[in-house]
Amino acid sequence: MAKIGLYLCECGPNIAEVLDLEKISNEIKKDGKVAAIERHKLLCSEDGKKFLAESIEKNGFDRLVIAACSPKQHEATFMDVMSAAGLNPYMFQLVNVREQCAWMTPDKELATYKALRYIRAAINRVRYHRAIEQKEIECNADAIVIGGGITGMEAAVRAAQKERRVYLIEQTELGGMLKCHRVLFPTMELVDQLLKAKVDAVRGNEQIEVFENSEVKDVLGFFGNFVATIETKEKEEITLHAGAIILATGAEPFSPEQLSNFGYGTLDDVYIASEFEKVSADRIATKSGDPPKSVAIVHCVGRKNLGYCSEFCCANSMKIARYIKERLSDAKVVQFYKNLCLPGTQYDKFYKETAEKGVEFIRFTDIEVTREAERLSIKYRKEDHTENNLPVDMVILSTGLVPNSATERFAKMLNIPVDEYGFFKEEHVKLDPVSTVTEGVFIAGCAQGPGNISDSMAQGGAAAGRILSSVTPGGRLQLEPETSQVSESLCVGCGVCVNVCAYGAVTIDELRHISVVNEVLCRGCGNCAAACPSGAARHRHFTTKQITQEMGEILR
Amino acid sequence: MKALKMSKPPDDAIRDILRFSLEKKKVQAVFSLSKIEGNGYAYALISNKELLSNICPTFPLMPVNSAKMISRLTAVEAVKSPIAVVLRPCELRALFELVKLEQAKLDNLLFISFVCNGVFPIKAMKDGLDGKLEKYWENARIGQDFAELRESCRICESFVPDNADIVLMTGGSQNNDTSSVLMKTQKGEEFIEGINDQFVEEDRELKGLDNVRNRRAELKKTVFSDLKTEDFGIQGLARIFGRCINCHACSKACPICHCNLCHFEAAESESDPSTFEVDLNNRGALRLPTNTVFYHVGRLIHVTISCVGCGMCSDVCPTDIPVATVFTKIAERVQNSFSYVPGRNVEEKIPILTFERDELEELGE
Amino acid sequence: MMGKVIPLKENLNTTIKEILELLLEKECFDAVLVPVRVPSGESFAYLLMKDRRILQSCTPLPPIMPVQGARALRDLTRRGNSNLKVLCVMRPCEIRASIELAKLRQIRLENVSFLSFDCPGALRTKDYINSPEESDNQYQEIIATWESENFRSACNTCLHFSYEGLPADLHIHLTNMKEERMGITPLSDKGKESLSRIGIECNGDLSGWQTEVNEISRKRIANRDKAFSELRDKISGAEGFHDFFSDCINCHNCMRVCPICYCRQCFFDSSGEAKSEAEDYLAKIGAKGGIRFPGDMMLFHLGRMSHMALSCVSCGACEDGCPMEVPVSRAFAFVADEVQKMFDYVPGRNEEEPIPVQTYQEDELHQYEDAKGTG
């Protein structure tokens, strides 16, 4: 037989001055369902908690109903007192008679009446509470980095520590978009050496395990306890466990095929910036085989379609101009721009130096790449409305970055929102630029928005830093106690619960033809219990019995 | 024993008694068959005496065996303050069996029963019983068989309640405009104490019902022998349960069947396709759904020791299988072999739930 | 629609039996699931048979449907798929119910094939049991005329009585029976292959039979509209609903015979639902002054509707099994129709199409939200 203790907290004047606690006490006593009723001025105070602990011991209650403030305020407080006093903290129902009754109306009679109904409902409910054990698992300190470009590699290297492994998963080979470039602005140093150094650092690190030509199939779990399924290059499926995930899946250059006025894909010798350096690795030459005598570099191609500035491409264009000039000193290089984006301390200088090297800068309002009389030609209009025509041998189109297919896939897989352009959305654009709304999943690099290499490196390091500080080796993770369970004898294996689980926590045991809840992945949302027509799936602490008992009183 | 003569028909008499008991707060609620909204009848638990005008305790209908309902009420915990329960003799006996199976508790329950003249099959309610009631009560008064009643009732010899606190005499040369109310226990006496009606000291043994009992026994002999279960074997079982559609309605209506999840509905009774294939190879053909006869045999084994012959099973069968006839016949054999009468004494244990080393020696080594 | 017209030998059942025999003989299938008359003679039961000789005693098109075929198939394949190739001879509603159960993992359809037929309807089981011979004769007439007062109410308003939208393998046309012949059409590759293996060339154009089907459909639609519009007023609101079901004795038979109700233990039979503390019952009495026992009559029907209406194939098994002859299938068919329209869902038309209750769409049903968008 349940031995219920009811505690009425006065909360200073907050509750006591509105509710008629004397009346409530008498009515509840008449109901005969509680063993004893106690009253206290301020149950959450040190004195109050001491009183509560002593009272529990003295009376031998096996479950409590406390009428006080909002559960958000002090549910945890009282649960701690109960645990310390040897009572399972789930044998407890907190009734909010402050925010929901005393603070709702000045009408004392009404407030008291409502509080009484709520307390009765809680007493009905608590009779059917069962002890729930709080389980812990060891927090996994390892990290999974998805994307083996410069961002991913930087993050991997920074996160890999003595007691921490990093799994770096890459769809193709390590290197990412960096492999498109031969030189970097503003130093004009060769990419090869930098990339090799980074790749060596990654491969040489014992704590990092690299999976190239591999794909992440699915990720389940939560912060401290992620479970990822990877398909390796041998087409084998393996499972990796980690505590946190960094998404460094990058972006891809916008391809202007659909923009007919640029001739990309239709006219010869028209390139986009990201392919130019690779294509001209050995020598810069037109289709005919000769080096071009004149090259036009067009900025902001597709800018209107994208709707945003990709930040790095102006400087990249100037770099390409200098790259060409360094190899073909006689070539005429003209840069057509609408606006120049030159943030930071290095770029003004770079621009001036580029101009000094003989690169011409022309500002346009409209532009078109055509072919006239067997020759490529740039038709453009200037700000003064004059129309001009410049025949050239080669055109390089500078386009921005757009999200790649990985972004959408991982956004769905990890429940991360994307912004209006399709890039991963950070938790806060100013104050929390590498976190996401999903705890334990971080974003870095161009997957989050177009930028340059130094930004990407900084973000990769930042994400790694977040992991180092939040997921510690040997840490303990409290699991959700109010999980679901499926009765083996009642379950008939229809699978409706599997469909409605947002956390992948329910699977079908084919042999027994029943569904099974993985209590480590279960987040206690209750969808399965609600969807199950027979009641075979049961949500701990929110069973049908408990709810109907509470509602039965409320709806009477 | 003390008897009370009330110049009114049984239903009115019971209404008066219950109204009195509610008014005097001798009970907090009463349980009885009642008319409900629409045209239906159902058992009801009533605390408001105004609603007593709807109750019809002896109305010849049993929409559900009330023992099951009392089990719902008291399985988890006994009622804390008195409730008067009006029910038929077989229902009361079934309730006692459920108590022995830990499915009901008798504390604070006061039982009012009556000499039972039987009930109509529930489908008779569909066409309305108005035309038939007069004949029913007339037959009851003269103690004559009424062919339209449930077969189980027509062959029932245990129509006088054993263990009620208060028993109403109905039928068997009883004028239906007066009721004799017998207080069989002290509890019953205390219950009626103070009622404003004529009290008679009557040494009323329930006589005059032997004719009825004998007539029913004769009919039972005929019905049972017509069934020819002695020649049954598997063929016979397959024949009589041939129309069975595996709905298990009989089990759900039966007051003795109390399992939360019947074995025949649990996963353990399902077979893998490979089992079907082996069977199919051996026999050439296989009836689906399976376990049709097996289910009834299982239920015979589990239930017949406590079967009270209420006849709910036949009533709810969608294919009109004479389930009750088969079960009551087998039950008689089983109960006789243990000299056991279900529901006669709540202290008496159900024989198959006890272990005696030295018994049933006649069945051989 | 290509198929073959087959003149009847004796009667419909013997003709179909011959085809079944051939299909087994030529090993198109390993076994056939088909109704057979029970030993006592007044009912039928499904038999899974391998032995061709036993086929002699089967009745492919019985006048009644005491067991909904999907329930028979469920027993066979609930725990895994059959290795035997089984041909199930079933009415369209039984096939559709089987498809629904397949979506709920209660039936596995690998190696299962269906032979369906134009179904004129089924007589009420209890009527048949009372006078089987008379009913048999009656049914022969019914197959010829497609008219009857003695059908289940669900049959009179059934629109899915033919092959359209039915995922079967073989179909037998009965609508144009006047010249003592039936038609057979393959509806799948398996069906086509089987027919050719037993020497039935599908070189006849059976599109003409469609006119008959359309005519019957028209009548049924008229029946349906009339029945549903009458029902709408009767059953609306808590009082209307209660009165409609006032004869109900809460035996739950309707749930037990329903092919879609697949729970091992119905929620309304569970002890959590059925047994409460005595004080709770007494508390429930409250202001009303009394409660009935059992107390969840309306809740049971509403609950059952909300669980299975999306998959209801309106077979009428519920009403057939009701001891009080409550017009259960009328109510359920009506609600099912409305609810299925809401989701543009037709049960049993496609195994790949999930039941709306199995999917989650964030953006739907806005038309049911109120002005505040709270719905």
mmCIF file with all atom_site columns, N, CA and C in Angstrom, chain A residues 432-472:
data_model
loop_
_atom_site.group_PDB
_atom_site.id
_atom_site.type_symbol
_atom_site.label_atom_id
_atom_site.label_alt_id
_atom_site.label_comp_id
_atom_site.label_asym_id
_atom_site.label_entity_id
_atom_site.label_seq_id
_atom_site.pdbx_PDB_ins_code
_atom_site.Cartn_x
_atom_site.Cartn_y
_atom_site.Cartn_z
_atom_site.occupancy
_atom_site.B_iso_or_equiv
_atom_site.pdbx_formal_charge
_atom_site.auth_seq_id
_atom_site.auth_comp_id
_atom_site.auth_asym_id
_atom_site.auth_atom_id
_atom_site.pdbx_PDB_model_num
ATOM 1   N N  . ASP A 1 432 ? 28.328 32.102 -31.180 1.00 0.00 ? 432 ASP A N  1
ATOM 2   C CA . ASP A 1 432 ? 28.604 30.666 -31.126 1.00 0.00 ? 432 ASP A CA 1
ATOM 3   C C  . ASP A 1 432 ? 28.722 30.114 -32.536 1.00 0.00 ? 432 ASP A C  1
ATOM 4   N N  . PRO A 1 433 ? 29.778 30.517 -33.234 1.00 0.00 ? 433 PRO A N  1
ATOM 5   C CA . PRO A 1 433 ? 29.839 30.240 -34.670 1.00 0.00 ? 433 PRO A CA 1
ATOM 6   C C  . PRO A 1 433 ? 30.217 28.812 -35.057 1.00 0.00 ? 433 PRO A C  1
ATOM 7   N N  . VAL A 1 434 ? 30.668 27.991 -34.114 1.00 0.00 ? 434 VAL A N  1
ATOM 8   C CA . VAL A 1 434 ? 30.997 26.624 -34.545 1.00 0.00 ? 434 VAL A CA 1
ATOM 9   C C  . VAL A 1 434 ? 30.069 25.562 -33.964 1.00 0.00 ? 434 VAL A C  1
ATOM 10  N N  . SER A 1 435 ? 29.154 25.950 -33.046 1.00 0.00 ? 435 SER A N  1
ATOM 11  C CA . SER A 1 435 ? 28.224 24.951 -32.515 1.00 0.00 ? 435 SER A CA 1
ATOM 12  C C  . SER A 1 435 ? 26.968 24.897 -33.358 1.00 0.00 ? 435 SER A C  1
ATOM 13  N N  . THR A 1 436 ? 26.215 23.805 -33.169 1.00 0.00 ? 436 THR A N  1
ATOM 14  C CA . THR A 1 436 ? 24.900 23.717 -33.815 1.00 0.00 ? 436 THR A CA 1
ATOM 15  C C  . THR A 1 436 ? 23.869 23.466 -32.728 1.00 0.00 ? 436 THR A C  1
ATOM 16  N N  . VAL A 1 437 ? 22.610 23.451 -33.139 1.00 0.00 ? 437 VAL A N  1
ATOM 17  C CA . VAL A 1 437 ? 21.564 23.205 -32.143 1.00 0.00 ? 437 VAL A CA 1
ATOM 18  C C  . VAL A 1 437 ? 21.629 21.783 -31.608 1.00 0.00 ? 437 VAL A C  1
ATOM 19  N N  . THR A 1 438 ? 22.295 20.907 -32.351 1.00 0.00 ? 438 THR A N  1
ATOM 20  C CA . THR A 1 438 ? 22.453 19.545 -31.859 1.00 0.00 ? 438 THR A CA 1
ATOM 21  C C  . THR A 1 438 ? 23.710 19.485 -31.015 1.00 0.00 ? 438 THR A C  1
ATOM 22  N N  . GLU A 1 439 ? 23.516 19.216 -29.746 1.00 0.00 ? 439 GLU A N  1
ATOM 23  C CA . GLU A 1 439 ? 24.666 19.204 -28.847 1.00 0.00 ? 439 GLU A CA 1
ATOM 24  C C  . GLU A 1 439 ? 25.673 18.161 -29.285 1.00 0.00 ? 439 GLU A C  1
ATOM 25  N N  . GLY A 1 440 ? 26.953 18.582 -29.311 1.00 0.00 ? 440 GLY A N  1
ATOM 26  C CA . GLY A 1 440 ? 27.989 17.614 -29.669 1.00 0.00 ? 440 GLY A CA 1
ATOM 27  C C  . GLY A 1 440 ? 28.316 17.579 -31.143 1.00 0.00 ? 440 GLY A C  1
ATOM 28  N N  . VAL A 1 441 ? 27.533 18.292 -31.945 1.00 0.00 ? 441 VAL A N  1
ATOM 29  C CA . VAL A 1 441 ? 27.855 18.357 -33.373 1.00 0.00 ? 441 VAL A CA 1
ATOM 30  C C  . VAL A 1 441 ? 28.336 19.765 -33.696 1.00 0.00 ? 441 VAL A C  1
ATOM 31  N N  . PHE A 1 442 ? 29.547 19.863 -34.233 1.00 0.00 ? 442 PHE A N  1
ATOM 32  C CA . PHE A 1 442 ? 30.134 21.169 -34.533 1.00 0.00 ? 442 PHE A CA 1
ATOM 33  C C  . PHE A 1 442 ? 30.353 21.302 -36.033 1.00 0.00 ? 442 PHE A C  1
ATOM 34  N N  . ILE A 1 443 ? 30.384 22.541 -36.495 1.00 0.00 ? 443 ILE A N  1
ATOM 35  C CA . ILE A 1 443 ? 30.598 22.780 -37.924 1.00 0.00 ? 443 ILE A CA 1
ATOM 36  C C  . ILE A 1 443 ? 31.800 23.690 -38.097 1.00 0.00 ? 443 ILE A C  1
ATOM 37  N N  . ALA A 1 444 ? 32.512 23.475 -39.175 1.00 0.00 ? 444 ALA A N  1
ATOM 38  C CA . ALA A 1 444 ? 33.688 24.299 -39.427 1.00 0.00 ? 444 ALA A CA 1
ATOM 39  C C  . ALA A 1 444 ? 33.934 24.357 -40.925 1.00 0.00 ? 444 ALA A C  1
ATOM 40  N N  . GLY A 1 445 ? 34.529 25.464 -41.357 1.00 0.00 ? 445 GLY A N  1
ATOM 41  C CA . GLY A 1 445 ? 34.928 25.580 -42.749 1.00 0.00 ? 445 GLY A CA 1
ATOM 42  C C  . GLY A 1 445 ? 33.787 26.001 -43.659 1.00 0.00 ? 445 GLY A C  1
ATOM 43  N N  . CYS A 1 446 ? 33.964 25.746 -44.949 1.00 0.00 ? 446 CYS A N  1
ATOM 44  C CA . CYS A 1 446 ? 33.018 26.240 -45.947 1.00 0.00 ? 446 CYS A CA 1
ATOM 45  C C  . CYS A 1 446 ? 31.664 25.560 -45.881 1.00 0.00 ? 446 CYS A C  1
ATOM 46  N N  . ALA A 1 447 ? 31.551 24.471 -45.124 1.00 0.00 ? 447 ALA A N  1
ATOM 47  C CA . ALA A 1 447 ? 30.244 23.839 -44.966 1.00 0.00 ? 447 ALA A CA 1
ATOM 48  C C  . ALA A 1 447 ? 29.281 24.794 -44.281 1.00 0.00 ? 447 ALA A C  1
ATOM 49  N N  . GLN A 1 448 ? 29.860 25.731 -43.556 1.00 0.00 ? 448 GLN A N  1
ATOM 50  C CA . GLN A 1 448 ? 29.070 26.666 -42.775 1.00 0.00 ? 448 GLN A CA 1
ATOM 51  C C  . GLN A 1 448 ? 28.862 27.973 -43.552 1.00 0.00 ? 448 GLN A C  1
ATOM 52  N N  . GLY A 1 449 ? 29.639 28.188 -44.604 1.00 0.00 ? 449 GLY A N  1
ATOM 53  C CA . GLY A 1 449 ? 29.503 29.406 -45.406 1.00 0.00 ? 449 GLY A CA 1
ATOM 54  C C  . GLY A 1 449 ? 30.813 29.657 -46.108 1.00 0.00 ? 449 GLY A C  1
ATOM 55  N N  . PRO A 1 450 ? 30.783 30.293 -47.271 1.00 0.00 ? 450 PRO A N  1
ATOM 56  C CA . PRO A 1 450 ? 32.042 30.482 -48.021 1.00 0.00 ? 450 PRO A CA 1
ATOM 57  C C  . PRO A 1 450 ? 33.036 31.328 -47.249 1.00 0.00 ? 450 PRO A C  1
ATOM 58  N N  . GLY A 1 451 ? 34.280 31.024 -47.397 1.00 0.00 ? 451 GLY A N  1
ATOM 59  C CA . GLY A 1 451 ? 35.327 31.779 -46.686 1.00 0.00 ? 451 GLY A CA 1
ATOM 60  C C  . GLY A 1 451 ? 36.664 31.372 -47.245 1.00 0.00 ? 451 GLY A C  1
ATOM 61  N N  . ASN A 1 452 ? 37.717 31.920 -46.640 1.00 0.00 ? 452 ASN A N  1
ATOM 62  C CA . ASN A 1 452 ? 39.034 31.570 -47.139 1.00 0.00 ? 452 ASN A CA 1
ATOM 63  C C  . ASN A 1 452 ? 39.700 30.576 -46.198 1.00 0.00 ? 452 ASN A C  1
ATOM 64  N N  . ILE A 1 453 ? 40.904 30.216 -46.577 1.00 0.00 ? 453 ILE A N  1
ATOM 65  C CA . ILE A 1 453 ? 41.560 29.118 -45.867 1.00 0.00 ? 453 ILE A CA 1
ATOM 66  C C  . ILE A 1 453 ? 41.853 29.469 -44.422 1.00 0.00 ? 453 ILE A C  1
ATOM 67  N N  . SER A 1 454 ? 42.268 30.691 -44.196 1.00 0.00 ? 454 SER A N  1
ATOM 68  C CA . SER A 1 454 ? 42.617 31.018 -42.807 1.00 0.00 ? 454 SER A CA 1
ATOM 69  C C  . SER A 1 454 ? 41.390 30.972 -41.902 1.00 0.00 ? 454 SER A C  1
ATOM 70  N N  . ASP A 1 455 ? 40.229 31.415 -42.435 1.00 0.00 ? 455 ASP A N  1
ATOM 71  C CA . ASP A 1 455 ? 39.002 31.304 -41.643 1.00 0.00 ? 455 ASP A CA 1
ATOM 72  C C  . ASP A 1 455 ? 38.703 29.843 -41.345 1.00 0.00 ? 455 ASP A C  1
ATOM 73  N N  . SER A 1 456 ? 38.816 29.024 -42.397 1.00 0.00 ? 456 SER A N  1
ATOM 74  C CA . SER A 1 456 ? 38.504 27.605 -42.229 1.00 0.00 ? 456 SER A CA 1
ATOM 75  C C  . SER A 1 456 ? 39.401 26.959 -41.190 1.00 0.00 ? 456 SER A C  1
ATOM 76  N N  . MET A 1 457 ? 40.691 27.270 -41.290 1.00 0.00 ? 457 MET A N  1
ATOM 77  C CA . MET A 1 457 ? 41.634 26.699 -40.317 1.00 0.00 ? 457 MET A CA 1
ATOM 78  C C  . MET A 1 457 ? 41.245 27.126 -38.905 1.00 0.00 ? 457 MET A C  1
ATOM 79  N N  . ALA A 1 458 ? 40.910 28.425 -38.765 1.00 0.00 ? 458 ALA A N  1
ATOM 80  C CA . ALA A 1 458 ? 40.547 28.919 -37.427 1.00 0.00 ? 458 ALA A CA 1
ATOM 81  C C  . ALA A 1 458 ? 39.335 28.178 -36.887 1.00 0.00 ? 458 ALA A C  1
ATOM 82  N N  . GLN A 1 459 ? 38.357 27.972 -37.760 1.00 0.00 ? 459 GLN A N  1
ATOM 83  C CA . GLN A 1 459 ? 37.138 27.293 -37.297 1.00 0.00 ? 459 GLN A CA 1
ATOM 84  C C  . GLN A 1 459 ? 37.408 25.833 -36.945 1.00 0.00 ? 459 GLN A C  1
ATOM 85  N N  . GLY A 1 460 ? 38.229 25.209 -37.764 1.00 0.00 ? 460 GLY A N  1
ATOM 86  C CA . GLY A 1 460 ? 38.565 23.808 -37.472 1.00 0.00 ? 460 GLY A CA 1
ATOM 87  C C  . GLY A 1 460 ? 39.194 23.688 -36.102 1.00 0.00 ? 460 GLY A C  1
ATOM 88  N N  . GLY A 1 461 ? 40.117 24.597 -35.834 1.00 0.00 ? 461 GLY A N  1
ATOM 89  C CA . GLY A 1 461 ? 40.755 24.594 -34.526 1.00 0.00 ? 461 GLY A CA 1
ATOM 90  C C  . GLY A 1 461 ? 39.770 24.892 -33.417 1.00 0.00 ? 461 GLY A C  1
ATOM 91  N N  . ALA A 1 462 ? 38.850 25.833 -33.716 1.00 0.00 ? 462 ALA A N  1
ATOM 92  C CA . ALA A 1 462 ? 37.861 26.210 -32.691 1.00 0.00 ? 462 ALA A CA 1
ATOM 93  C C  . ALA A 1 462 ? 36.977 25.024 -32.344 1.00 0.00 ? 462 ALA A C  1
ATOM 94  N N  . ALA A 1 463 ? 36.534 24.326 -33.360 1.00 0.00 ? 463 ALA A N  1
ATOM 95  C CA . ALA A 1 463 ? 35.659 23.176 -33.110 1.00 0.00 ? 463 ALA A CA 1
ATOM 96  C C  . ALA A 1 463 ? 36.387 22.131 -32.279 1.00 0.00 ? 463 ALA A C  1
ATOM 97  N N  . ALA A 1 464 ? 37.639 21.900 -32.647 1.00 0.00 ? 464 ALA A N  1
ATOM 98  C CA . ALA A 1 464 ? 38.425 20.929 -31.876 1.00 0.00 ? 464 ALA A CA 1
ATOM 99  C C  . ALA A 1 464 ? 38.544 21.382 -30.435 1.00 0.00 ? 464 ALA A C  1
ATOM 100 N N  . GLY A 1 465 ? 38.783 22.675 -30.275 1.00 0.00 ? 465 GLY A N  1
ATOM 101 C CA . GLY A 1 465 ? 38.904 23.210 -28.925 1.00 0.00 ? 465 GLY A CA 1
ATOM 102 C C  . GLY A 1 465 ? 37.648 22.999 -28.110 1.00 0.00 ? 465 GLY A C  1
ATOM 103 N N  . ARG A 1 466 ? 36.489 23.172 -28.755 1.00 0.00 ? 466 ARG A N  1
ATOM 104 C CA . ARG A 1 466 ? 35.230 22.953 -28.034 1.00 0.00 ? 466 ARG A CA 1
ATOM 105 C C  . ARG A 1 466 ? 35.128 21.520 -27.540 1.00 0.00 ? 466 ARG A C  1
ATOM 106 N N  . ILE A 1 467 ? 35.565 20.611 -28.389 1.00 0.00 ? 467 ILE A N  1
ATOM 107 C CA . ILE A 1 467 ? 35.484 19.196 -28.003 1.00 0.00 ? 467 ILE A CA 1
ATOM 108 C C  . ILE A 1 467 ? 36.427 18.917 -26.844 1.00 0.00 ? 467 ILE A C  1
ATOM 109 N N  . LEU A 1 468 ? 37.628 19.454 -26.941 1.00 0.00 ? 468 LEU A N  1
ATOM 110 C CA . LEU A 1 468 ? 38.599 19.200 -25.875 1.00 0.00 ? 468 LEU A CA 1
ATOM 111 C C  . LEU A 1 468 ? 38.073 19.668 -24.534 1.00 0.00 ? 468 LEU A C  1
ATOM 112 N N  . SER A 1 469 ? 37.342 20.760 -24.552 1.00 0.00 ? 469 SER A N  1
ATOM 113 C CA . SER A 1 469 ? 36.893 21.297 -23.265 1.00 0.00 ? 469 SER A CA 1
ATOM 114 C C  . SER A 1 469 ? 35.589 20.682 -22.776 1.00 0.00 ? 469 SER A C  1
ATOM 115 N N  . SER A 1 470 ? 34.824 20.085 -23.650 1.00 0.00 ? 470 SER A N  1
ATOM 116 C CA . SER A 1 470 ? 33.513 19.618 -23.168 1.00 0.00 ? 470 SER A CA 1
ATOM 117 C C  . SER A 1 470 ? 33.400 18.115 -23.010 1.00 0.00 ? 470 SER A C  1
ATOM 118 N N  . VAL A 1 471 ? 34.172 17.381 -23.742 1.00 0.00 ? 471 VAL A N  1
ATOM 119 C CA . VAL A 1 471 ? 34.057 15.924 -23.628 1.00 0.00 ? 471 VAL A CA 1
ATOM 120 C C  . VAL A 1 471 ? 35.367 15.396 -23.097 1.00 0.00 ? 471 VAL A C  1
ATOM 121 N N  . THR A 1 472 ? 35.388 15.088 -21.825 1.00 0.00 ? 472 THR A N  1
ATOM 122 C CA . THR A 1 472 ? 36.660 14.684 -21.226 1.00 0.00 ? 472 THR A CA 1
ATOM 123 C C  . THR A 1 472 ? 36.748 13.175 -21.087 1.00 0.00 ? 472 THR A C  1
#
